Amino acid sequence: MSATALSVSGLTKRFKGSAVLDDVYLDVARGEVVAMIGPSGCGKSTFLRCITLIEQPEAGFISVAGKPFGREVVGGTVHRQPRRAVDAMRPKIGMVFQALNLWPHMTALENVVRPQVVVLKRSRDEATARAQKLLADLDLADRGDRLPHALSGGQKQRVAIARALAMDPEIMLFDEPTSALDPELIGGVLALLKDLAAGGMTMIVVTHEIGFAANVADRVVFMHGGRIAEEGPPGRVLKQPGDPRLQAFLSLIRPAAAEAV
Amino acid sequence: MTFDLSILAQYWPLFVKGTWLTIRICLAATIIGYVIGIVLALLSQIPSRAIKAAIEIYLLTLRAIPFIILLFVVYYGLPFSGIRIPAVITGTIALSLYASAYYAEIVRAAIEALPRGQYESARVIGMSALQAMRHVIFPQIVPTLVPPSTNITLTMIKESAVLSSITVAELTYQSLVVQGNTFAPFEAFAAVTLIYWAITAIVAHAASLLERRFGRARSEHLVGSALAASFLSLEAMPKRSRR
Ligand SMILES: Nc1ncnc2c1ncn2[C@@H]1O[C@H](COP(=O)(O)OP(=O)(O)OP(=O)(O)O)[C@@H](O)[C@H]1O
Ligand SMILES: [Mg+2]
């Protein structure tokens, strides 16, 4: 078992010629929680979409638990992995979208069961048992038979998290998990992420919640213009930012940050 | 001049035979056309310019030419390339191709109307493109396919009359035979009018039942209450099906 859950090197993504991700390097250790912050449009979502290969990056290598994902070097040359190899690796990276993207025609339980059956070839019984356990852990035991539209925002969020967790991922990616929630629900989701982190889950969380970054993350990564402009432990990055752009960014959200830190 | 019912009494077996053939041809063309349509709609999701262009040309061509011309091209083109098959098969193929272009458009539009995130969340969790279509996309779009597909199918049933011009002994052909034997065109065509009317009415009714069933399931997951859904299917759905 590799001590590195995710390794990204030289990741580059261009949209119509302009680089949205520009030669990004990031290693995430097993069990580490990385909070990714940065101004709107700096490439945070694109970064998550590239490491899940929803978007095809122009360059760069990704590996998950030591295994190459997407591109690999065979005999000195770079190859795109066949589609099947990519699909087989995908469950190892759990992605929770900002829009959640629950499947509206399936119950909450079925949302969690179906991918286990289809992708991991688990038996329906095994998948259902797993899903029920996860939903119960996430306080949704009595919500499994509901369709997503009949769930609150926070409940939907937890179903989306359960759906990804059921695949036994090596790493979980969250794109602004609290931004679509009513203010009173934010605390609950952050507490849940904190629990996941305490349980040893490796995570990258794109967030505007500086408080979460300060209290839960092991490392804060500040993105700017498609590059990682500064990174380090939250105590240093958030309290003594070196990069003037990070200073400017933090001063914009300072009131919230000051309260939390 | 009087309406001569004895003609119908004498020739009804021809009308029955013609009706039966029309039904079989249209059923086959609906199924084959829909299968081709779905395959084209799926292929058009592949991010390849060449595939997209090829499909676009196929769809544009089939929709640009009158059905009778398409029929003649297939009818005279197949023997030209050394393939000899009965006219009824030729006609069914032409009708299937014709319908496939319209079905493809409907399915493609429905797929593309769903939020992109539905497909992405299926792929990102490890489903293949086909698995994502089967488990996530199609169950959501099938209800929306019914009304426009019904329109295409009804149009196709009417266009099937053109197969009489290549001697396929379907309903219209039989009415021409009756008319030729009896010199009573009005009786023959009046009978045929009624039969086409009955076929299309049955298809339209079946479609509205189907739509109502889907409509209820759909509005339930949109509205969330069985009561609201029952109002929706009573009040709103028939209006939609009249489109
Ligand atoms: N499909 C696309 N085509 C063209 N440009 C895109 C596409 N997706 C993203 N971009 C551009 O890439 C840049 C980075 O976008 P991204 O969504 O990654 O930003 P972000 O850091 O997540 O911002 P936010 O905090 O607002 O979510 C933006 O300038 C955006 O306009
Ligand atoms: Mg974003």
XYZ file of C-alpha atoms and ligand atoms in Angstrom, chain A residues 15-16 20 38-47 55 98 176 208, ligand 1:
48
model
C -9.852 25.819 -22.775
C -9.629 27.396 -26.216
C -6.981 27.064 -16.887
C -8.911 30.512 -4.273
C -10.862 33.177 -6.092
C -13.696 32.332 -8.427
C -12.488 31.112 -11.806
C -8.995 30.168 -10.617
C -9.502 26.548 -11.700
C -10.551 24.678 -8.536
C -13.503 22.880 -10.118
C -11.510 22.236 -13.262
C -8.792 20.671 -11.126
C -12.265 16.704 -18.421
C -21.494 20.932 -6.075
C -17.862 23.457 -2.484
C -14.903 29.003 0.888
N -15.983 23.893 -20.348
C -15.313 25.055 -20.300
N -15.039 25.732 -21.441
C -14.351 26.893 -21.420
N -13.891 27.466 -20.297
C -14.132 26.844 -19.129
C -14.854 25.619 -19.057
N -14.935 25.238 -17.765
C -14.305 26.182 -17.052
N -13.813 27.154 -17.857
C -13.051 28.340 -17.426
O -11.986 27.892 -16.644
C -11.747 28.770 -15.555
C -11.752 28.005 -14.254
O -13.059 27.539 -13.983
P -13.395 26.718 -12.674
O -14.828 26.359 -12.752
O -12.420 25.638 -12.531
O -13.171 27.806 -11.546
P -13.400 27.677 -9.970
O -12.098 27.961 -9.333
O -14.056 26.390 -9.652
O -14.391 28.889 -9.702
P -15.615 28.997 -8.668
O -15.030 29.302 -7.344
O -16.409 30.138 -9.219
O -16.353 27.692 -8.724
C -12.818 29.828 -15.632
O -12.244 30.979 -16.221
C -13.845 29.250 -16.527
O -14.501 30.249 -17.268
